[in-house]
CSV table of C-alpha atoms in Angstrom, one decimal:
chain,number,residue,atom,x,y,z
A,1,UNK,CA,99.6,120.2,61.9
A,2,UNK,CA,98.7,121.3,65.4
A,3,UNK,CA,101.6,119.7,67.2
A,4,UNK,CA,102.2,120.6,70.9
A,5,UNK,CA,105.5,119.7,72.6
A,6,UNK,CA,106.5,119.7,76.2
A,7,UNK,CA,109.2,122.3,76.6
A,8,UNK,CA,111.6,121.6,79.5
A,9,UNK,CA,112.4,125.3,79.7
A,10,UNK,CA,108.8,126.5,80.3
A,11,UNK,CA,107.7,123.2,81.9
A,12,UNK,CA,104.5,123.2,79.8
A,13,UNK,CA,103.2,122.1,76.4
A,14,UNK,CA,103.5,124.7,73.7
A,15,UNK,CA,102.3,124.8,70.1
A,16,UNK,CA,105.1,124.0,67.7
A,17,UNK,CA,105.6,126.8,65.2
A,18,UNK,CA,108.9,126.7,63.3
A,19,UNK,CA,111.3,129.6,63.2
A,20,UNK,CA,111.3,129.5,59.4
A,21,UNK,CA,108.1,128.6,57.7
A,22,UNK,CA,108.2,125.3,56.0
A,23,UNK,CA,111.3,124.1,57.7
A,24,UNK,CA,111.9,122.4,61.1
A,25,UNK,CA,115.4,122.5,62.6
A,26,UNK,CA,116.4,120.0,65.3
A,27,UNK,CA,119.7,119.5,67.1
A,28,UNK,CA,120.1,116.3,69.0
A,29,UNK,CA,123.0,115.5,71.4
A,30,UNK,CA,124.5,112.4,69.9
A,31,UNK,CA,127.0,109.8,71.1
A,32,UNK,CA,130.1,110.3,73.2
A,33,UNK,CA,132.0,107.6,71.3
A,34,UNK,CA,133.8,106.0,74.2
A,35,UNK,CA,132.4,102.5,73.8
A,36,UNK,CA,129.7,100.2,72.2
A,37,UNK,CA,126.1,101.5,72.2
A,38,UNK,CA,123.4,100.1,74.5
A,39,UNK,CA,119.6,100.6,74.3
A,40,UNK,CA,119.8,103.5,76.7
A,41,UNK,CA,121.9,105.4,74.2
A,42,UNK,CA,119.8,104.7,71.1
A,43,UNK,CA,116.5,105.5,72.8
A,44,UNK,CA,117.2,109.2,72.3
A,45,UNK,CA,118.0,108.7,68.6
A,46,UNK,CA,114.8,106.8,68.1
A,47,UNK,CA,112.6,109.4,69.8
A,48,UNK,CA,113.9,112.2,67.7
A,49,UNK,CA,113.6,110.1,64.6
A,50,UNK,CA,109.9,109.7,65.3
A,51,UNK,CA,109.6,113.5,65.8
A,52,UNK,CA,111.4,114.0,62.5
A,53,UNK,CA,109.1,111.6,60.7
A,54,UNK,CA,106.0,113.2,62.2
A,55,UNK,CA,107.1,116.7,61.1
A,56,UNK,CA,107.9,115.4,57.7
A,57,UNK,CA,104.5,113.8,57.4
A,58,UNK,CA,103.1,117.2,58.3
A,59,UNK,CA,104.8,118.7,55.2
A,60,UNK,CA,107.9,120.3,56.8
A,61,UNK,CA,111.4,120.0,55.4
A,62,UNK,CA,113.3,118.7,58.5
A,63,UNK,CA,117.0,119.5,59.1
A,64,UNK,CA,118.2,117.2,61.9
A,65,UNK,CA,121.8,117.6,63.2
A,66,UNK,CA,123.1,114.9,65.5
A,67,UNK,CA,126.6,115.5,66.8
A,68,UNK,CA,129.4,113.1,67.6
A,69,UNK,CA,131.5,113.9,70.7
A,70,UNK,CA,134.8,112.4,69.7
A,71,UNK,CA,137.2,114.5,71.9
A,72,UNK,CA,136.3,114.2,75.6
A,73,UNK,CA,137.8,113.0,78.8
A,74,UNK,CA,136.3,109.5,78.7
A,75,UNK,CA,137.3,108.9,75.1
A,76,UNK,CA,140.9,110.0,75.9
A,77,UNK,CA,141.0,107.8,79.0
A,78,UNK,CA,139.7,104.7,77.4
A,79,UNK,CA,141.8,105.0,74.3
A,80,UNK,CA,144.9,105.5,76.4
A,81,UNK,CA,144.1,102.5,78.6
A,82,UNK,CA,143.7,100.4,75.4
A,83,UNK,CA,147.0,101.9,74.0
A,84,UNK,CA,145.1,103.0,70.9
A,85,UNK,CA,145.2,106.4,69.1
A,86,UNK,CA,142.2,108.5,70.4
A,87,UNK,CA,141.0,109.2,66.8
A,88,UNK,CA,141.0,105.5,66.0
A,89,UNK,CA,139.1,104.7,69.1
A,90,UNK,CA,136.5,107.4,68.5
A,91,UNK,CA,136.1,106.4,64.8
A,92,UNK,CA,135.6,102.7,65.7
A,93,UNK,CA,132.7,103.5,68.1
A,94,UNK,CA,131.3,106.2,65.9
A,95,UNK,CA,130.7,103.4,63.3
A,96,UNK,CA,129.2,101.2,66.0
A,97,UNK,CA,126.7,103.9,66.8
A,98,UNK,CA,125.9,104.5,63.2
A,99,UNK,CA,125.3,100.8,62.7
A,100,UNK,CA,123.0,100.6,65.8
A,101,UNK,CA,120.9,103.6,64.6
A,102,UNK,CA,120.6,102.0,61.2
A,103,UNK,CA,119.7,98.6,62.5
A,104,UNK,CA,116.8,100.2,64.4
A,105,UNK,CA,115.5,102.1,61.4
A,106,UNK,CA,116.7,105.6,62.2
A,107,UNK,CA,116.8,107.8,59.2
A,108,UNK,CA,120.3,109.3,58.6
A,109,UNK,CA,120.7,112.8,60.1
A,110,UNK,CA,121.0,115.7,57.7
A,111,UNK,CA,124.6,116.0,59.0
A,112,UNK,CA,126.6,114.3,61.8
A,113,UNK,CA,129.3,116.7,62.8
A,114,UNK,CA,132.3,115.8,65.0
A,115,UNK,CA,133.5,118.1,67.8
A,116,UNK,CA,137.1,117.8,66.6
A,117,UNK,CA,136.2,119.2,63.2
A,118,UNK,CA,134.7,122.5,64.6
A,119,UNK,CA,137.4,124.1,66.6
A,120,UNK,CA,137.4,127.4,64.6
A,121,UNK,CA,133.7,127.9,65.4
A,122,UNK,CA,134.4,127.2,69.1
A,123,UNK,CA,137.2,129.8,69.1
A,124,UNK,CA,134.9,132.4,67.5
A,125,UNK,CA,132.2,131.7,70.2
A,126,UNK,CA,134.8,132.0,73.0
A,127,UNK,CA,136.0,135.3,71.6
A,128,UNK,CA,132.4,136.7,71.6
A,129,UNK,CA,132.0,135.6,75.2
A,130,UNK,CA,135.2,137.1,76.4
A,131,UNK,CA,134.6,140.4,74.6
A,132,UNK,CA,131.2,140.6,76.2
A,133,UNK,CA,132.5,139.9,79.7
A,134,UNK,CA,130.9,136.5,80.1
A,135,UNK,CA,134.1,134.4,79.9
A,136,UNK,CA,137.8,134.8,80.8
A,137,UNK,CA,141.1,133.1,80.0
A,138,UNK,CA,143.3,131.8,82.9
A,139,UNK,CA,146.3,129.5,82.8
A,140,UNK,CA,145.6,128.4,79.3
A,141,UNK,CA,142.0,127.5,80.1
A,142,UNK,CA,138.9,129.5,79.2
A,143,UNK,CA,136.0,129.6,81.6
A,144,UNK,CA,132.4,130.8,81.5
A,145,UNK,CA,131.6,133.2,84.3
A,146,UNK,CA,128.4,131.9,85.7
A,147,UNK,CA,127.6,134.9,87.9
A,148,UNK,CA,127.8,137.2,84.8
A,149,UNK,CA,124.6,135.6,83.5
A,150,UNK,CA,121.7,136.3,85.9
A,151,UNK,CA,119.4,133.8,84.1
A,152,UNK,CA,121.7,130.9,84.8
A,153,UNK,CA,119.8,127.9,86.1
A,154,UNK,CA,116.5,128.7,84.3
A,155,UNK,CA,116.5,125.5,82.3
A,156,UNK,CA,117.2,123.1,85.1
A,157,UNK,CA,115.8,125.0,88.0
A,158,UNK,CA,119.2,125.2,89.7
A,159,UNK,CA,120.0,128.1,92.1
A,160,UNK,CA,123.4,129.6,91.3
A,161,UNK,CA,124.6,129.2,94.9
A,162,UNK,CA,123.9,125.5,94.8
A,163,UNK,CA,125.6,124.8,91.4
A,164,UNK,CA,128.2,122.0,91.3
A,165,UNK,CA,129.6,121.6,87.8
A,166,UNK,CA,131.2,118.2,88.3
A,167,UNK,CA,134.5,119.5,87.1
A,168,UNK,CA,137.8,119.3,89.0
A,169,UNK,CA,138.5,122.3,91.2
A,170,UNK,CA,141.0,124.7,89.7
A,171,UNK,CA,143.0,127.6,91.1
A,172,UNK,CA,142.5,129.3,87.8
A,173,UNK,CA,138.7,129.7,88.2
A,174,UNK,CA,137.5,132.9,89.7
A,175,UNK,CA,134.5,131.0,91.0
A,176,UNK,CA,134.2,127.2,91.4
A,177,UNK,CA,130.7,127.4,89.8
A,178,UNK,CA,132.3,128.5,86.5
A,179,UNK,CA,132.7,125.9,83.9
A,180,UNK,CA,135.4,125.2,81.3
A,181,UNK,CA,134.9,126.2,77.7
A,182,UNK,CA,138.5,125.3,76.8
A,183,UNK,CA,141.1,123.1,78.5
A,184,UNK,CA,144.8,123.8,78.3
A,185,UNK,CA,146.9,121.2,76.6
A,186,UNK,CA,148.3,118.3,78.6
A,187,UNK,CA,151.2,116.0,77.6
A,188,UNK,CA,150.1,113.2,75.3
A,189,UNK,CA,146.7,114.7,74.7
A,190,UNK,CA,145.5,116.1,71.3
A,191,UNK,CA,145.4,119.9,71.2
A,192,UNK,CA,144.7,122.8,68.9
A,193,UNK,CA,146.1,126.3,68.7
A,194,UNK,CA,144.0,129.2,70.0
A,195,UNK,CA,144.8,132.8,71.0
A,196,UNK,CA,145.0,131.6,74.6
A,197,UNK,CA,147.4,128.7,74.0
A,198,UNK,CA,147.1,125.1,72.8
A,199,UNK,CA,144.3,123.0,74.2
A,200,UNK,CA,141.1,121.1,73.5
A,201,UNK,CA,137.3,121.8,73.8
A,202,UNK,CA,135.2,121.6,76.9
A,203,UNK,CA,132.2,119.4,76.6
A,204,UNK,CA,129.5,122.1,76.6
A,205,UNK,CA,131.1,124.5,74.1
A,206,UNK,CA,131.0,122.1,71.2
A,207,UNK,CA,127.2,121.8,70.9
A,208,UNK,CA,126.6,125.5,71.0
A,209,UNK,CA,129.2,126.0,68.2
A,210,UNK,CA,127.9,123.1,66.0
A,211,UNK,CA,124.2,123.7,66.4
A,212,UNK,CA,124.4,127.3,65.4
A,213,UNK,CA,126.8,126.7,62.6
A,214,UNK,CA,124.3,124.3,60.8
A,215,UNK,CA,120.9,125.6,62.0
A,216,UNK,CA,121.6,129.3,62.7
A,217,UNK,CA,121.6,131.4,65.8
A,218,UNK,CA,118.0,130.4,66.6
A,219,UNK,CA,116.5,127.1,65.8
A,220,UNK,CA,113.4,125.0,66.7
A,221,UNK,CA,114.3,122.0,68.9
A,222,UNK,CA,117.2,120.9,71.0
A,223,UNK,CA,116.9,117.3,72.2
A,224,UNK,CA,118.6,114.8,74.4
A,225,UNK,CA,118.3,112.6,77.4
A,226,UNK,CA,117.1,113.9,80.8
A,227,UNK,CA,120.6,113.4,82.2
A,228,UNK,CA,121.8,116.2,80.0
A,229,UNK,CA,119.6,118.9,81.4
A,230,UNK,CA,122.2,119.8,83.9
A,231,UNK,CA,125.0,120.7,83.5
A,232,UNK,CA,125.3,120.2,79.7
A,233,UNK,CA,122.1,121.8,78.4
A,234,UNK,CA,122.0,124.4,81.1
A,235,UNK,CA,125.6,125.5,80.2
A,236,UNK,CA,124.8,125.4,76.4
A,237,UNK,CA,121.9,127.7,76.9
A,238,UNK,CA,123.8,130.1,79.2
A,239,UNK,CA,126.8,130.5,76.9
A,240,UNK,CA,124.7,130.8,73.7
A,241,UNK,CA,122.3,133.3,75.2
A,242,UNK,CA,125.2,135.2,76.7
A,243,UNK,CA,126.7,135.4,73.3
A,244,UNK,CA,123.5,136.9,71.9
A,245,UNK,CA,122.0,133.9,70.2
A,246,UNK,CA,118.3,133.0,70.5
A,247,UNK,CA,119.4,129.4,70.5
A,248,UNK,CA,116.7,126.6,71.0
A,249,UNK,CA,113.0,127.6,71.1
A,250,UNK,CA,112.1,124.1,72.5
A,251,UNK,CA,114.0,121.8,74.8
A,252,UNK,CA,112.9,118.2,74.6
A,253,UNK,CA,114.2,115.5,76.9
A,254,UNK,CA,113.6,111.8,76.8
A,255,UNK,CA,113.7,109.6,79.9
A,256,UNK,CA,116.1,106.8,80.7
A,257,UNK,CA,116.1,103.1,80.1
A,258,UNK,CA,116.6,101.6,83.6
A,259,UNK,CA,117.5,98.3,85.1
A,260,UNK,CA,116.4,97.7,88.7
A,261,UNK,CA,115.5,101.4,88.9
A,262,UNK,CA,118.9,102.7,87.9
A,263,UNK,CA,119.9,104.5,84.7
A,264,UNK,CA,121.6,102.2,82.3
A,265,UNK,CA,125.3,103.1,82.1
A,266,UNK,CA,128.7,101.6,81.5
A,267,UNK,CA,129.9,102.8,84.9
A,268,UNK,CA,127.2,100.8,86.7
A,269,UNK,CA,127.8,97.7,84.6
A,270,UNK,CA,124.1,97.3,83.8
A,271,UNK,CA,124.0,97.8,80.1
A,272,UNK,CA,122.5,95.8,77.3
A,273,UNK,CA,124.3,96.1,74.0
A,274,UNK,CA,122.4,96.5,70.8
A,275,UNK,CA,124.3,93.6,69.2
A,276,UNK,CA,123.3,91.3,72.1
A,277,UNK,CA,119.6,92.2,71.9
A,278,UNK,CA,119.5,91.9,68.1
A,279,UNK,CA,120.6,88.3,68.5
A,280,UNK,CA,117.3,87.8,70.4
A,281,UNK,CA,114.8,90.0,68.5
A,282,UNK,CA,114.6,91.7,65.1
A,283,UNK,CA,115.5,95.3,64.8
A,284,UNK,CA,111.9,96.4,64.1
A,285,UNK,CA,110.8,94.5,67.3
A,286,UNK,CA,113.4,96.3,69.4
A,287,UNK,CA,112.4,99.6,67.8
A,288,UNK,CA,108.7,98.9,68.7
A,289,UNK,CA,109.8,98.2,72.3
A,290,UNK,CA,111.7,101.5,72.6
A,291,UNK,CA,109.2,103.8,70.9
A,292,UNK,CA,106.0,102.3,72.3
A,293,UNK,CA,106.2,104.1,75.7
A,294,UNK,CA,106.0,107.9,75.8
A,295,UNK,CA,109.4,109.5,75.3
A,296,UNK,CA,109.2,111.3,78.7
A,297,UNK,CA,108.4,108.0,80.5
A,298,UNK,CA,111.2,105.7,81.8
A,299,UNK,CA,111.5,102.2,80.5
A,300,UNK,CA,112.3,99.6,83.1
A,301,UNK,CA,113.9,96.9,81.0
A,302,UNK,CA,112.7,93.3,81.5
A,303,UNK,CA,112.6,90.2,79.3
A,304,UNK,CA,108.9,89.9,79.8
A,305,UNK,CA,108.3,93.4,78.6
A,306,UNK,CA,110.5,92.9,75.6
A,307,UNK,CA,108.6,89.6,74.8
A,308,UNK,CA,105.2,91.5,75.1
A,309,UNK,CA,106.5,94.1,72.6
A,310,UNK,CA,107.6,91.4,70.2
A,311,UNK,CA,104.2,89.7,70.3
A,312,UNK,CA,102.4,93.0,69.9
A,313,UNK,CA,104.4,93.9,66.8
A,314,UNK,CA,103.9,90.5,65.3
A,315,UNK,CA,100.1,90.9,65.6
A,316,UNK,CA,100.4,94.0,63.4
A,317,UNK,CA,102.7,92.3,61.0
A,318,UNK,CA,100.5,89.2,60.8
A,319,UNK,CA,97.4,91.2,59.9
A,320,UNK,CA,99.0,93.1,57.0
A,321,UNK,CA,100.5,89.9,55.6
A,322,UNK,CA,97.1,88.1,55.9
A,323,UNK,CA,95.5,91.0,53.9
A,324,UNK,CA,98.2,90.9,51.3
A,325,UNK,CA,97.9,87.2,50.7
A,326,UNK,CA,94.1,87.0,50.8
A,327,UNK,CA,93.0,90.4,49.3
A,328,UNK,CA,96.0,92.2,47.8
A,329,UNK,CA,98.9,94.4,48.7
A,330,UNK,CA,97.7,97.4,50.7
A,331,UNK,CA,99.3,100.8,49.9
A,332,UNK,CA,99.8,103.3,52.8
A,333,UNK,CA,96.5,105.1,53.3
A,334,UNK,CA,95.1,107.7,55.7
A,335,UNK,CA,95.8,108.1,59.4
A,336,UNK,CA,92.9,107.6,61.8
A,337,UNK,CA,91.9,110.7,63.8
A,338,UNK,CA,92.9,109.0,67.1
A,339,UNK,CA,96.4,108.4,65.8
A,340,UNK,CA,96.8,112.0,64.7
A,341,UNK,CA,95.4,113.4,68.0
A,342,UNK,CA,97.9,111.3,70.0
A,343,UNK,CA,100.9,112.2,67.9
A,344,UNK,CA,100.0,115.9,68.1
A,345,UNK,CA,99.8,115.6,71.9
A,346,UNK,CA,103.5,115.7,72.6
A,347,UNK,CA,104.3,112.7,70.4
A,348,UNK,CA,101.9,110.4,72.3
A,349,UNK,CA,103.1,107.1,70.9
A,350,UNK,CA,101.2,104.9,73.4
A,351,UNK,CA,97.9,106.4,72.2
A,352,UNK,CA,99.1,106.2,68.6
A,353,UNK,CA,99.9,102.5,68.9
A,354,UNK,CA,96.6,101.9,70.6
A,355,UNK,CA,94.9,103.3,67.5
A,356,UNK,CA,97.0,101.0,65.3
A,357,UNK,CA,96.0,97.9,67.3
A,358,UNK,CA,92.3,99.0,67.3
A,359,UNK,CA,92.5,99.2,63.5
A,360,UNK,CA,94.2,95.8,63.4
A,361,UNK,CA,91.4,94.2,65.4
A,362,UNK,CA,88.7,95.8,63.2
A,363,UNK,CA,90.6,94.7,60.1
A,364,UNK,CA,90.9,91.1,61.3
A,365,UNK,CA,87.2,91.0,62.0
A,366,UNK,CA,86.5,92.3,58.6
A,367,UNK,CA,88.8,89.9,56.9
A,368,UNK,CA,87.3,86.9,58.8
A,369,UNK,CA,83.8,88.1,57.8
A,370,UNK,CA,84.8,88.2,54.1
A,371,UNK,CA,84.6,92.1,54.0
A,372,UNK,CA,87.7,92.5,51.9
A,373,UNK,CA,87.2,96.2,51.1
A,374,UNK,CA,87.1,97.0,54.8
A,375,UNK,CA,90.1,94.8,55.6
A,376,UNK,CA,92.2,96.4,52.8
A,377,UNK,CA,91.3,99.9,54.1
A,378,UNK,CA,92.3,98.9,57.6
A,379,UNK,CA,95.6,97.5,56.4
A,380,UNK,CA,96.3,100.7,54.4
A,381,UNK,CA,95.7,102.8,57.4
A,382,UNK,CA,97.9,100.5,59.5
A,383,UNK,CA,100.7,100.9,57.0
A,384,UNK,CA,100.4,104.7,57.1
A,385,UNK,CA,100.5,104.8,60.9
A,386,UNK,CA,103.3,102.4,61.3
A,387,UNK,CA,105.2,104.2,58.6
A,388,UNK,CA,105.1,107.4,60.6
A,389,UNK,CA,106.6,105.4,63.5
A,390,UNK,CA,109.2,103.7,61.4
A,391,UNK,CA,107.5,100.3,61.9
A,392,UNK,CA,105.9,99.6,58.5
A,393,UNK,CA,106.1,95.8,58.1
A,394,UNK,CA,106.5,96.2,54.4
A,395,UNK,CA,109.5,98.5,54.7
A,396,UNK,CA,112.2,96.5,52.9
A,397,UNK,CA,114.4,96.9,55.9
A,398,UNK,CA,112.0,94.8,58.0
A,399,UNK,CA,111.5,91.9,55.6
A,400,UNK,CA,110.4,89.0,57.7
A,401,UNK,CA,112.8,86.1,58.1
A,402,UNK,CA,116.2,85.5,56.5
A,403,UNK,CA,115.0,83.8,53.4
A,404,UNK,CA,114.5,85.6,50.1
A,405,UNK,CA,111.3,87.7,49.7
A,406,UNK,CA,109.8,85.1,47.4
A,407,UNK,CA,110.4,82.3,49.9
A,408,UNK,CA,109.1,84.5,52.8
A,409,UNK,CA,106.0,85.2,50.8
A,410,UNK,CA,105.4,81.6,50.0
A,411,UNK,CA,105.8,80.6,53.7
A,412,UNK,CA,103.5,83.3,54.8
A,413,UNK,CA,100.9,82.2,52.2
A,414,UNK,CA,101.0,78.6,53.4
A,415,UNK,CA,100.9,79.4,57.1
A,416,UNK,CA,98.1,82.0,56.7
A,417,UNK,CA,96.0,79.6,54.7
A,418,UNK,CA,96.3,77.0,57.4
A,419,UNK,CA,95.5,79.6,60.1
A,420,UNK,CA,92.4,80.5,58.1
A,421,UNK,CA,91.4,76.8,58.0
A,422,UNK,CA,91.9,76.7,61.8
A,423,UNK,CA,89.8,79.8,62.3
A,424,UNK,CA,87.0,78.3,60.2
A,425,UNK,CA,87.2,75.1,62.3
A,426,UNK,CA,87.0,77.0,65.5
A,427,UNK,CA,84.0,79.0,64.2
A,428,UNK,CA,82.3,75.6,63.6
A,429,UNK,CA,83.4,74.5,67.1
A,430,UNK,CA,85.3,71.7,65.5
A,431,UNK,CA,88.1,72.0,68.0
A,432,UNK,CA,89.7,68.7,67.1
A,433,UNK,CA,90.3,69.9,63.5
A,434,UNK,CA,91.6,73.2,64.9
A,435,UNK,CA,94.0,71.4,67.2
A,436,UNK,CA,95.2,69.2,64.3
A,437,UNK,CA,96.1,72.3,62.2
A,438,UNK,CA,98.0,73.8,65.2
A,439,UNK,CA,99.8,70.5,65.7
A,440,UNK,CA,100.9,70.4,62.1
A,441,UNK,CA,102.3,73.9,62.3
A,442,UNK,CA,104.1,73.1,65.6
A,443,UNK,CA,105.7,70.0,64.0
A,444,UNK,CA,107.0,72.3,61.3
A,445,UNK,CA,108.6,74.6,63.8
A,446,UNK,CA,105.9,77.3,63.7
A,447,UNK,CA,104.5,78.7,67.0
A,448,UNK,CA,100.8,80.0,66.9
A,449,UNK,CA,99.6,82.4,69.5
A,450,UNK,CA,95.9,83.5,69.9
A,451,UNK,CA,95.0,87.0,70.9
A,452,UNK,CA,91.9,89.3,70.7
A,453,UNK,CA,93.6,90.7,67.5
A,454,UNK,CA,93.6,87.3,65.9
A,455,UNK,CA,96.2,84.5,65.6
A,456,UNK,CA,99.9,85.3,65.1
A,457,UNK,CA,102.7,83.0,64.2
A,458,UNK,CA,106.5,82.9,64.4
A,459,UNK,CA,109.3,80.5,63.7
A,460,UNK,CA,110.2,78.6,66.8
A,461,UNK,CA,113.9,79.8,66.7
A,462,UNK,CA,113.1,83.4,65.7
């Protein structure tokens, strides 16, 4: 593997060499479980799932930690407004996020720790920072002293004098640029005992404590959305480095999913829930839509773009099903060199999928020409490539249709045979016969679309 990743900290691509030979360690900022997940939330999980799969394909044992922020201002505010216990509210939406990740084919993380379960580790980290002069307790709160750490701002490019933390001003702070590690208890809020009084964690502290607990003081990759670069990741890096930890060697950040040019967010009211979209398209099709662009490129959501992604995936799916029915079931084979080069170039999924579609076109040409060996080889390569991306049409999770596998296979066999007859008629320029086949399929509720990759079909109501 000669993987190169774009590191936000150095602002350049660097060769990925794991801290510990044979093992890759990844920490991903997961959900703040304040409400139902939308596609902007799950894009991050999908992108780091692809990274994990590629590292695994390269022979590494991957440890992926994806946290759950279950104790935070927004969680407390929304649970209080709904007159529900905060822990019940958090658990409800934690399950919703887990279901969304699973529906889009994300492998389960190695562990999914909750912030509320790691207070002892946070206390220990605060003690280290206070002892080293980088933090101080005041009024029951604990703050990180930004000016005590000269490298503050290196990750995000912020100048210390320009820093605005986005926290309420406090008379307890020595400098309003300082940020809260721990917040003193308030009436009606959950709290834990510490040497500085009862309280609850600040947002930034939890990830430093959890990542190093499970992955060690230095690990390979810290990932999240670009909106986390400042202040969250900047503050994580500052407090961890100030405590003496090497922390993350690579910082990876995925771009937003936008609508009308704005970040998708609940506060703007411009979100699309996973449940709503899965009533329109299958999970594998939504996954294709979200992983097809490069992870550092924004996705401007539109119905047209989603439809194009669905059609593109179905061309891949149709090809491997045609090969299975006419030649035999293809097993995952080797990756083409273009696919490997694209994935090694900062997880270049656009180029990787271009390689998949090129192989599909070549395979369809071979199949139509009766070159079954070449068609089977192409389908095997397609299965291997789509498997790396979590898009293998033969993955049991992505079984086409809602009927049993046997019924699905039977339907696929009948439709593909009729499409083969139609292709033969078109080759003879017998367009009347070709139209007659298409009409029979349409009457049965099957839509046929022609493309350079060959014909694809779908159920009218799918």
